[in-house]
XYZ file of C-alpha atoms in Angstrom:
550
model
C -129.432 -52.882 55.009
C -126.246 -50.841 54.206
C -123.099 -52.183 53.595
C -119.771 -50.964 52.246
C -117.117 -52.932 51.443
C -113.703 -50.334 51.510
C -110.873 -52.669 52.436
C -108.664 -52.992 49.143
C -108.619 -56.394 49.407
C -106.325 -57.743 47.265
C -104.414 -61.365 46.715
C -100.988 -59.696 46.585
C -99.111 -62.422 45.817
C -101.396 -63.741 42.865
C -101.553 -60.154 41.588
C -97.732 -59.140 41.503
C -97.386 -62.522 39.718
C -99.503 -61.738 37.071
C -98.674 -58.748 36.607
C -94.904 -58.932 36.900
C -95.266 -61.404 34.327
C -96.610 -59.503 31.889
C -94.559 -56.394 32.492
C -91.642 -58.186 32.307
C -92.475 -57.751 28.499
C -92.564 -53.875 28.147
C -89.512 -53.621 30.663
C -87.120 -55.380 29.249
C -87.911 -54.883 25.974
C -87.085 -50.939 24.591
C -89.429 -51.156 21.749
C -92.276 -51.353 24.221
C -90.697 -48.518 26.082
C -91.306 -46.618 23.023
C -94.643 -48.500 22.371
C -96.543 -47.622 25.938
C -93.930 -45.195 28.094
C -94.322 -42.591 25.589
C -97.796 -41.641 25.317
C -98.196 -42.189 28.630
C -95.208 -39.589 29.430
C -97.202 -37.153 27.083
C -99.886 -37.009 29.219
C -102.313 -38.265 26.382
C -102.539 -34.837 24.435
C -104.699 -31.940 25.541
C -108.067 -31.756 26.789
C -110.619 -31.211 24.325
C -114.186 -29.492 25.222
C -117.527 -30.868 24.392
C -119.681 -28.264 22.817
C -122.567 -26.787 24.974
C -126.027 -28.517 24.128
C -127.941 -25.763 22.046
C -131.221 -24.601 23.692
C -133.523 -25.670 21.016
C -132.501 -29.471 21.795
C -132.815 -28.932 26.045
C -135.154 -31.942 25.480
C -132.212 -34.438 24.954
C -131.607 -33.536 28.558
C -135.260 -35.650 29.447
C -135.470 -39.085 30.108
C -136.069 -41.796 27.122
C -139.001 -42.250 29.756
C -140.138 -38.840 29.219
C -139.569 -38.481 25.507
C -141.691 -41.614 24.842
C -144.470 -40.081 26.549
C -144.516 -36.493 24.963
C -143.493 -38.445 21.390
C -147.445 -40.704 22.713
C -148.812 -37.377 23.446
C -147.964 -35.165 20.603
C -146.011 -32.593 22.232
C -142.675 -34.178 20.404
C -142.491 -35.615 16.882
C -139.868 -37.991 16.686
C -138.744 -37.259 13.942
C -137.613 -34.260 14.869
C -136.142 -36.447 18.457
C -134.253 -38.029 15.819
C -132.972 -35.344 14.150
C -131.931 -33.519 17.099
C -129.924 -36.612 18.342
C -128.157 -36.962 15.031
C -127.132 -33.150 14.889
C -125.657 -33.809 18.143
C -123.804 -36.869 17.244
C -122.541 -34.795 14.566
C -121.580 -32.000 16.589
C -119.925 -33.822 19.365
C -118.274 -37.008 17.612
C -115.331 -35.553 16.087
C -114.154 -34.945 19.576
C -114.765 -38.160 21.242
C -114.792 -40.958 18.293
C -117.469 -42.922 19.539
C -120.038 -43.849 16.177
C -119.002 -47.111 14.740
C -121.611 -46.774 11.669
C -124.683 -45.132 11.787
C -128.098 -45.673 10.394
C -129.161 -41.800 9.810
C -131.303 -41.477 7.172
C -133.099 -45.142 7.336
C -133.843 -44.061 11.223
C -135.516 -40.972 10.103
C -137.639 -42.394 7.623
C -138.836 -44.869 10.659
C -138.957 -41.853 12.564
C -141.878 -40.415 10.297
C -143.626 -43.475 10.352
C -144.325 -43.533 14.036
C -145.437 -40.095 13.242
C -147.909 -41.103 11.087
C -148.841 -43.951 13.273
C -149.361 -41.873 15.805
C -151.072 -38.795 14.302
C -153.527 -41.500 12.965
C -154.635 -42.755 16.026
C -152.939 -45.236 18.863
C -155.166 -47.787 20.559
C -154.440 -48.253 24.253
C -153.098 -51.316 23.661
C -150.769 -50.429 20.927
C -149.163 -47.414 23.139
C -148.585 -50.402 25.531
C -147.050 -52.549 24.135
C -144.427 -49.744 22.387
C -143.426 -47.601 25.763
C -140.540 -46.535 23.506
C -142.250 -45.729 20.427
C -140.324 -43.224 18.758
C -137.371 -43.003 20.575
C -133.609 -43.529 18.824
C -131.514 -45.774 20.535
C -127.504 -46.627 19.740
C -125.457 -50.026 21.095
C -122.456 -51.662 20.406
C -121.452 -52.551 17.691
C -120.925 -56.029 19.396
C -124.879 -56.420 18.994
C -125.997 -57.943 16.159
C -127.837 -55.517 13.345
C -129.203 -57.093 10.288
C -127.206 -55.823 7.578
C -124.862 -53.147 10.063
C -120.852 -54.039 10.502
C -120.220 -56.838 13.107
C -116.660 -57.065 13.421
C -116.487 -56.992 17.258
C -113.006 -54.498 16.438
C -110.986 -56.992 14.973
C -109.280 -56.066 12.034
C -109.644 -59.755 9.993
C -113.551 -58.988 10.647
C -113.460 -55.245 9.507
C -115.361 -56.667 6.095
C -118.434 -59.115 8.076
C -121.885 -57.920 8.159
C -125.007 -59.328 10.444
C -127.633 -61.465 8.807
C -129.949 -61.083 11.359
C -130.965 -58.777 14.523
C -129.979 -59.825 17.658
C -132.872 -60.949 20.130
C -132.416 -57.386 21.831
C -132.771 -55.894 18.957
C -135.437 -57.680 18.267
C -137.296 -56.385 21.647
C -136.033 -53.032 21.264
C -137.841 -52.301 17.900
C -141.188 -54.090 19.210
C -140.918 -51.535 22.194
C -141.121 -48.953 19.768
C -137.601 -47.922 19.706
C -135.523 -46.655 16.879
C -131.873 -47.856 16.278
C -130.316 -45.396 15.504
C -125.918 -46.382 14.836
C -123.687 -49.146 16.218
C -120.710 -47.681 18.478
C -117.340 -48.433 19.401
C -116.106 -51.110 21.489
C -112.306 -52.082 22.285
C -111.130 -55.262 20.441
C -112.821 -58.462 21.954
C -114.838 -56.255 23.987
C -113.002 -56.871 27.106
C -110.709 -54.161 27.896
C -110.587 -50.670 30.199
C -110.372 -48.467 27.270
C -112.408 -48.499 23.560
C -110.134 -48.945 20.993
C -109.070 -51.112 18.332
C -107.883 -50.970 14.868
C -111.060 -50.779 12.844
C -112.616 -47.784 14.483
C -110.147 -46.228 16.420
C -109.862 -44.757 19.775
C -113.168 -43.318 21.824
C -112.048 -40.274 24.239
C -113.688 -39.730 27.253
C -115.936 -36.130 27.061
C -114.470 -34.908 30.468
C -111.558 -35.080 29.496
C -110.682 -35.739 26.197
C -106.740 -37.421 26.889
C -108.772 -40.096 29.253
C -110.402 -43.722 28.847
C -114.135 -43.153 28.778
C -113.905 -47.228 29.597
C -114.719 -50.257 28.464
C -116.503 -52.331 26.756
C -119.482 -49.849 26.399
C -117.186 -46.882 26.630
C -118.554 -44.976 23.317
C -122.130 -45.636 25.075
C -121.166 -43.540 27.796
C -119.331 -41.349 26.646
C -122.468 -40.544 24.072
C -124.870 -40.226 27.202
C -122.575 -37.653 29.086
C -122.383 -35.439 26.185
C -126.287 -35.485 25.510
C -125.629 -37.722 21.972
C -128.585 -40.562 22.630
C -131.230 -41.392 24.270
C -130.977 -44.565 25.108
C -127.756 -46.602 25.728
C -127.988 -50.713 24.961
C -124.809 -52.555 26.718
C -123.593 -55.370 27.911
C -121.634 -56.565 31.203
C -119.164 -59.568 31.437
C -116.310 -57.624 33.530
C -118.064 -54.429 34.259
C -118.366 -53.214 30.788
C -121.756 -51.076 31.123
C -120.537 -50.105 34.895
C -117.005 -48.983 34.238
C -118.069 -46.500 31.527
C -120.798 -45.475 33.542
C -118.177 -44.431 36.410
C -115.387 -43.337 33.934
C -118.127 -40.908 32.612
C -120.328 -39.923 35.429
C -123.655 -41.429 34.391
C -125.965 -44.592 35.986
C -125.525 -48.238 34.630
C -127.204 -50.927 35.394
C -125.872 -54.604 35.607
C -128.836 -56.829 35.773
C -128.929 -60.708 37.456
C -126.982 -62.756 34.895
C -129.341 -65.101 32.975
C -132.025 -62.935 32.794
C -131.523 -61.146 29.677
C -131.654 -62.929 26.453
C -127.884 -62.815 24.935
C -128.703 -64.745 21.261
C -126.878 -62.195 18.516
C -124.998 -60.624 21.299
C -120.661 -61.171 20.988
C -122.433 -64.678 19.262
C -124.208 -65.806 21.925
C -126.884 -68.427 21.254
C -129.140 -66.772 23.581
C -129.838 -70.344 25.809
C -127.949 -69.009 29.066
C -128.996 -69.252 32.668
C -127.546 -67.961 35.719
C -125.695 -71.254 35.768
C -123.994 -70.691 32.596
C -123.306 -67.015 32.007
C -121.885 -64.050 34.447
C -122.578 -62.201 31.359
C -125.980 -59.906 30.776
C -127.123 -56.487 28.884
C -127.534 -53.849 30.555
C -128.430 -49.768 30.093
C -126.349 -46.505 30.553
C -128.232 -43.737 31.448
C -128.540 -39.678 32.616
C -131.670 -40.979 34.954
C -132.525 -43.684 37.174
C -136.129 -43.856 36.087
C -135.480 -45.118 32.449
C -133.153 -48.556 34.303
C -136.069 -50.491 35.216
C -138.489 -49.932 32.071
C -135.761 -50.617 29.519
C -133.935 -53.509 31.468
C -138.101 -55.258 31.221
C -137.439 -55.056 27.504
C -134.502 -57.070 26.820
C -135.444 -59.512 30.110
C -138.511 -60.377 27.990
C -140.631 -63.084 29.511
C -137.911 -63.435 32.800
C -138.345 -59.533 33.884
C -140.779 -60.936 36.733
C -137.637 -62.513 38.203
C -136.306 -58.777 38.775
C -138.983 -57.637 40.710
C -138.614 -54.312 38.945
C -141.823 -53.328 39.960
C -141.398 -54.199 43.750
C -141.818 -50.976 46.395
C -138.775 -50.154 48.439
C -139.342 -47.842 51.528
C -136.058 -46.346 51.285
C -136.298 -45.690 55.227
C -137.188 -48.979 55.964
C -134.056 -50.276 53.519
C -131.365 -47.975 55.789
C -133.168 -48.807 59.351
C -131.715 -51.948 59.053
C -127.947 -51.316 59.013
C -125.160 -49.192 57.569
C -121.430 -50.647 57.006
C -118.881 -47.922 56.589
C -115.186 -48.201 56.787
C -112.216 -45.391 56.207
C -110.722 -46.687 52.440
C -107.504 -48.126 52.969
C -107.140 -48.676 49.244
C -103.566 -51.003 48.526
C -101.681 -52.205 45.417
C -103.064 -50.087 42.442
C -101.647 -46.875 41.264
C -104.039 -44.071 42.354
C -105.091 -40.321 43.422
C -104.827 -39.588 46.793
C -107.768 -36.820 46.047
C -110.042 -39.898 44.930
C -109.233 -41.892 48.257
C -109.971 -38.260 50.003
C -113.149 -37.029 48.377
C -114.534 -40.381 48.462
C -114.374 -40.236 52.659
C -116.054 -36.976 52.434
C -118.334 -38.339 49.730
C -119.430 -41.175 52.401
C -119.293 -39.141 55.457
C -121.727 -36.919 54.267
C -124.594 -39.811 53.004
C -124.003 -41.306 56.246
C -124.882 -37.870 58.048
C -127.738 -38.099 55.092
C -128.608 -41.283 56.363
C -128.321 -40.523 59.876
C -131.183 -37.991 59.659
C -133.385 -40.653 57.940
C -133.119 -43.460 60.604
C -133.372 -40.628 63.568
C -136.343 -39.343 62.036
C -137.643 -43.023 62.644
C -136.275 -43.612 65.583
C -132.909 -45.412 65.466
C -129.668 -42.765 65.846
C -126.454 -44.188 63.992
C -124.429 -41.749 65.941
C -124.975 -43.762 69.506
C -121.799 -46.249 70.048
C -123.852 -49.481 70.633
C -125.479 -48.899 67.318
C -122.362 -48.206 65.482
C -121.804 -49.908 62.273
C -119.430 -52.470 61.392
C -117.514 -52.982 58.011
C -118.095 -56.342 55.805
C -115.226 -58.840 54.647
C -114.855 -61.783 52.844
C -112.019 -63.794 51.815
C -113.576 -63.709 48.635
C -112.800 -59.526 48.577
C -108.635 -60.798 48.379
C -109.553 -62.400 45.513
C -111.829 -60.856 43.092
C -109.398 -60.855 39.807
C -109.048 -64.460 40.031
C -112.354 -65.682 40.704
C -113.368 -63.706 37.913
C -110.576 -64.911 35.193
C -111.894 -68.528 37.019
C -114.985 -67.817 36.087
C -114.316 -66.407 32.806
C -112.714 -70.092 31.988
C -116.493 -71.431 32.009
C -117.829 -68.575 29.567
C -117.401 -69.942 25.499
C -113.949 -70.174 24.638
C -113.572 -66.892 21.963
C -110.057 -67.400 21.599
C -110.817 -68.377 17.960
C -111.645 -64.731 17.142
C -108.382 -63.690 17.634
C -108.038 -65.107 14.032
C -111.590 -64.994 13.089
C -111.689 -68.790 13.175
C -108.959 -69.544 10.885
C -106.307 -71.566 13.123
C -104.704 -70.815 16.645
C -103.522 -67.732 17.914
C -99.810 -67.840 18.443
C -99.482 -65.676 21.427
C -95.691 -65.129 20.771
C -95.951 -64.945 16.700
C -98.037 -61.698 17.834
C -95.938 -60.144 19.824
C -93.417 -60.114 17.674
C -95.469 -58.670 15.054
C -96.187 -55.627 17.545
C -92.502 -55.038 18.270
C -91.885 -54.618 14.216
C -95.917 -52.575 13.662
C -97.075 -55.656 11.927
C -99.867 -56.384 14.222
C -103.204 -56.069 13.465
C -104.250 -56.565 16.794
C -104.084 -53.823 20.017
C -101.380 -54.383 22.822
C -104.273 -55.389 25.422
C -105.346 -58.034 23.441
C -102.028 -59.792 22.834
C -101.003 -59.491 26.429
C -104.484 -60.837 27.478
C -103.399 -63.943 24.633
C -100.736 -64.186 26.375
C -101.578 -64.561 29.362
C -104.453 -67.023 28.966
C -101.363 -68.859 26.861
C -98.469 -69.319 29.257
C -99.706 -68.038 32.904
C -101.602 -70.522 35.469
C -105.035 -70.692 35.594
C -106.700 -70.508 39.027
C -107.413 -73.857 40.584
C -110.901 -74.862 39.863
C -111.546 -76.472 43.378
C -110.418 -73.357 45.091
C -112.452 -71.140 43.301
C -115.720 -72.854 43.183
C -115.467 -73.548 46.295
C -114.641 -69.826 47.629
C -117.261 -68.476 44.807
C -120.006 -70.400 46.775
C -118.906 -69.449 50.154
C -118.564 -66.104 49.277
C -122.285 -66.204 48.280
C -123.917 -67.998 50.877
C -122.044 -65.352 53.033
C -122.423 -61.854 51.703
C -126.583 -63.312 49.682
C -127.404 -64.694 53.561
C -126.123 -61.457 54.948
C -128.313 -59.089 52.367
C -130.907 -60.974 51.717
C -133.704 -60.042 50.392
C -133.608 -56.389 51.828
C -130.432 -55.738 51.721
C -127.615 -53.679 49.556
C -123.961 -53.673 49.790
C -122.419 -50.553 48.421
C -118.700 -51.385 46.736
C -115.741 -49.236 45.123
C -116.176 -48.696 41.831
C -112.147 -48.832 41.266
C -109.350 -47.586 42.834
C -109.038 -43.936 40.137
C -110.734 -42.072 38.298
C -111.058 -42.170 34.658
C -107.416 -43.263 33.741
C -105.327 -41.571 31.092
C -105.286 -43.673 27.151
C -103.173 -46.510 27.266
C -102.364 -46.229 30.975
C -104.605 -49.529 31.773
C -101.672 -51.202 30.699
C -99.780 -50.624 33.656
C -102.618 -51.690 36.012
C -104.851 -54.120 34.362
C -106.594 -55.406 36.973
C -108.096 -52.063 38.308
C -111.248 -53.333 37.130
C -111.510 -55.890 39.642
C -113.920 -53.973 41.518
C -116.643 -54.437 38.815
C -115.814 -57.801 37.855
C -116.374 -59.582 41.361
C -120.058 -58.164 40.927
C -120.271 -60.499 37.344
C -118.305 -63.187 39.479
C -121.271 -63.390 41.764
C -123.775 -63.197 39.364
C -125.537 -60.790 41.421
C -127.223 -57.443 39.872
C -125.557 -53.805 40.456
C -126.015 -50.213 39.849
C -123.194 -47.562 39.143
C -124.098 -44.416 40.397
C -122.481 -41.477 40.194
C -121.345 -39.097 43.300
C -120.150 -35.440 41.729
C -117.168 -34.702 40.468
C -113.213 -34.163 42.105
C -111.626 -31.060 41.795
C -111.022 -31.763 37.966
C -114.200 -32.509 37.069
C -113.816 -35.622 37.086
C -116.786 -38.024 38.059
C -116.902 -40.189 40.884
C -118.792 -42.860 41.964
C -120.179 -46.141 43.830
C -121.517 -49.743 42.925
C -124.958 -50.467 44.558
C -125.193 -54.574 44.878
C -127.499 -56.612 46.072
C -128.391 -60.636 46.390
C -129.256 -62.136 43.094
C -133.055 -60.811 41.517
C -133.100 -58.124 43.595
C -132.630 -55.634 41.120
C -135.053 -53.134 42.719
C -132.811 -52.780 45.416
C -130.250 -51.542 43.412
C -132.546 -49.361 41.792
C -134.047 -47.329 44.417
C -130.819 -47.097 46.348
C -129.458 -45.332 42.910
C -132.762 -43.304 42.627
C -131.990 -42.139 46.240
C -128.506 -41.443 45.576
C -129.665 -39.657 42.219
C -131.842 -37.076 44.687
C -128.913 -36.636 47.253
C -125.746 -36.008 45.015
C -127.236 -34.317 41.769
C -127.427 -37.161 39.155
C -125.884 -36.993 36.195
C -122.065 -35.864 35.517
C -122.922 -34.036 32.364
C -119.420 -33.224 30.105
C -120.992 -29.767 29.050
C -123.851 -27.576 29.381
C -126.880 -26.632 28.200
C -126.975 -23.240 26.546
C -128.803 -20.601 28.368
């Protein structure tokens, strides 16, 4: 069952409140004219290409999937996987700023051991329990790695190191896998853009002057440019699907509570689906590597995905199709987005069409025509979210790495004189969890379940929705500012604790990627998954930021 959700649904009133509230700080203030209107007036400096992927590494192009099994059957040493993926890092991340710190040599070394394992003989058993042997992974630097920086971008944290893996970690290295260098994350993790003031600013390998997104954004922006094989993330507020989108490549959000979280933004690593909207996830060139990789850090609760389930696609779309023209409202956006995005849908359902006629139901016929889904809960997806985000552990106290309160105002002061040590999103997000209402509990619990019982009962267990992955395109640096809540699109997905799939849909006129959310009713993952691997066949995969040289 098909359905998309294109009314920009939006509660208007809430919304302008907020954000009023917190412009009302850059607008009537000059310095903060100078601070955000300028580089935004600049149009965030030119576009910088991403080399061309030379032809001796074409195998970076390959799945982790497939580079696993030619590393198992001698065809690929990976060492030299490793090496290739580091000469590419090197090549590509002066451009985009994306490497936190990196494990290079120590990797490579590992790298020859599985060689050696390998060239001395693999049991059956062995190979199965290591589906990744030999393959280099990278993650943010959010996720704990024994001995690696863990300042989550703050600066007061610039000098803290982790004393242990994370549990993901953990699983990753039984699997076989290689870590290979921690990445970039925005400051606090939760932001549109990656930036802070330890690392810097990531750039997004489209187009250099844009937000590759956030919190995973360096992740992504790695994958599009052929720089790793395998891309370790995590999702509170659509932080492995917004860089996915932002860079044209799939992501993965799986059912909250599933994956183990201990080491991970300090997580203990005891959450349900009761406790958390939060969850790791992957970013990836192919659909195929989602499901084997999202087992790994699910552990013993991967049966709960039914990742392994078959889907007869045709039997998924016989059901229904919901399709409305966008009528997108309130954000800033391009018209061409709104535009190609029609033509985008038009042509799966036409896609579509032939599928169900070629079993025997025609879309096309009036009685059969398909009808668009709403919810209340659509008008309100930024606040049940920041609602939500009110029963997630209070991390507040990182503002200062635990050493007092955060004075809201004491900071923004400090960023009007450049004595801050802490980036404009993250004081404006202090101060609004400071001095603006919070959403009334009753309200939102209350819509939250409705909401569920609604859109789960109306899915169930066959079922996908497909959703708006926001209202632009990659947006240019520091332009989030001026529409923070653009996100909202992704974050109603971690609202519902439900699982979802970014998958990307070609590129506008500028070459810039486009996209869709697949969702579906809590542990039904697979949905989202084959749905995506459809999608993958249909529109071309991948939005790769260069070439491979001929």
């Amino acid at each position: 069952m098909f359905h998309y959700q294109t009314e920009r649904t939006s509660d208007v009133h809430y919304y302008l409140s907020i954000l009023n509230s917190e412009l009302s700080f850059f607008w009537a203030c000059p310095p903060f004219l100078i601070i955000i209107k300028s580089p935004i007036s600049r149009k965030h400096g030119k576009k910088e290409p991403i080399p061309d992927l030379d032809k001796k590494h074409a195998f970076l192009a390959e799945s982790a999937t497939t580079l696993a099994k030619k590393i198992l059957q001698k065809e690929l040493k990976s060492e030299d996987l490793v090496r290739a993926v580091i000469e590419r890092i090197k090549e590509v991340n002066p451009i985009l700023n994306a490497i936190a710190v990196d494990r290079y040599e120590t990797a490579i070394a590992e790298a020859k051991e599985v060689d050696e394992k390998i060239a001395s003989g693999l049991t059956d058993e062995e190979a199965h329990k290591k589906p990744f042997l030999g393959v280099p992974f990278t993650t943010k630097e959010s996720q704990a790695i024994k001995g690696m920086p863990l300042t989550v971008g703050l600066w007061s944290r610039r000098n803290e190191v982790a004393s242990e893996d994370s549990e993901a970690i953990v699983r990753m290295k039984e699997a076989g896998a290689i870590v290979l260098a921690a990445t970039n994350l925005p400051e606090l993790l939760i932001w549109q853009e990656t930036r802070n003031n330890v690392y810097g600013m990531t750039n997004n390998p489209h187009h250099t002057g844009r937000s590759p997104g956030g919190s995973s954004g360096a992740e992504a922006a790695l994958t599009a440019s052929y720089a790793t094989a395998i891309s370790l993330c995590s999702d509170i507020g659509g932080s492995t699907r917004m860089p996915a989108f932002y860079c044209g490549m799939f992501g993965h959000h799986p059912t909250p509570g599933t994956t183990n979280l201990r080491g991970v933004f300090f997580r203990k690593g005891d959450e349900t689906d009761k406790d958390t909207m939060f969850a790791l996830g992957f970013i990836s060139k192919h659909v195929e590597d989602l499901a084997p990789l999202t087992k790994i850090v699910a552990g013993d609760k991967a049966p709960m995905l039914k990742l392994d389930r078959e889907v007869d696609i045709k039997e998924l779309i016989n059901r229904d199709y919901y399709i409305d023209n966008c009528k997108e409202k309130f954000e800033i956006q391009r018209l061409e987005l709104i535009e190609r995005r029609g033509k985008i849908f038009r042509k799966f359902r036409k896609k579509i069409g032939k599928v169900i006629t070629k079993i025997g139901k025609d879309v096309t016929n009036a009685d059969n025509a398909p009808q668009p889904y709403h919810h209340e809960g659509f008008k309100h997806m930024y606040a049940l979210w920041k609602y939500w985000m009110t029963q997630e552990p209070d991390t507040k106290a990182l503002f200062t790495n635990n050493n007092g309160e955060p004075n809201a105002l004491a900071e923004l002061g400090k960023k009007l004189i450049g004595q801050s040590n802490h980036c404009l999103f993250s004081i404006s997000r202090l101060l609004e969890d400071t001095f603006l209402p919070k959403p009334d509990a009753q309200w939102a619990e209350k819509l939250t379940k409705e909401f569920k019982e609604d859109l789960f009962g109306k899915l169930g267990d066959n079922g996908v929705l497909l959703l708006p992955s926001a209202p632009q395109v990659a947006p240019f640096h520091y332009s989030c500012l001026l529409r923070p809540f653009n996100f909202a699109y992704f974050a109603v997905v971690n609202a519902l604790k439900c699982p979802a799939t970014q998958v990307p849909l070609g590129a506008d006129s500028e070459g810039l990627p486009l996209g869709i959310q697949v969702l579906a009713a809590p542990y039904n993952d697979a949905l989202c998954l084959s749905v995506a691997k459809y999608l993958e066949k249909e529109f071309g995969g991948p939005v790769m930021a260069c070439k491979i040289k001929q």
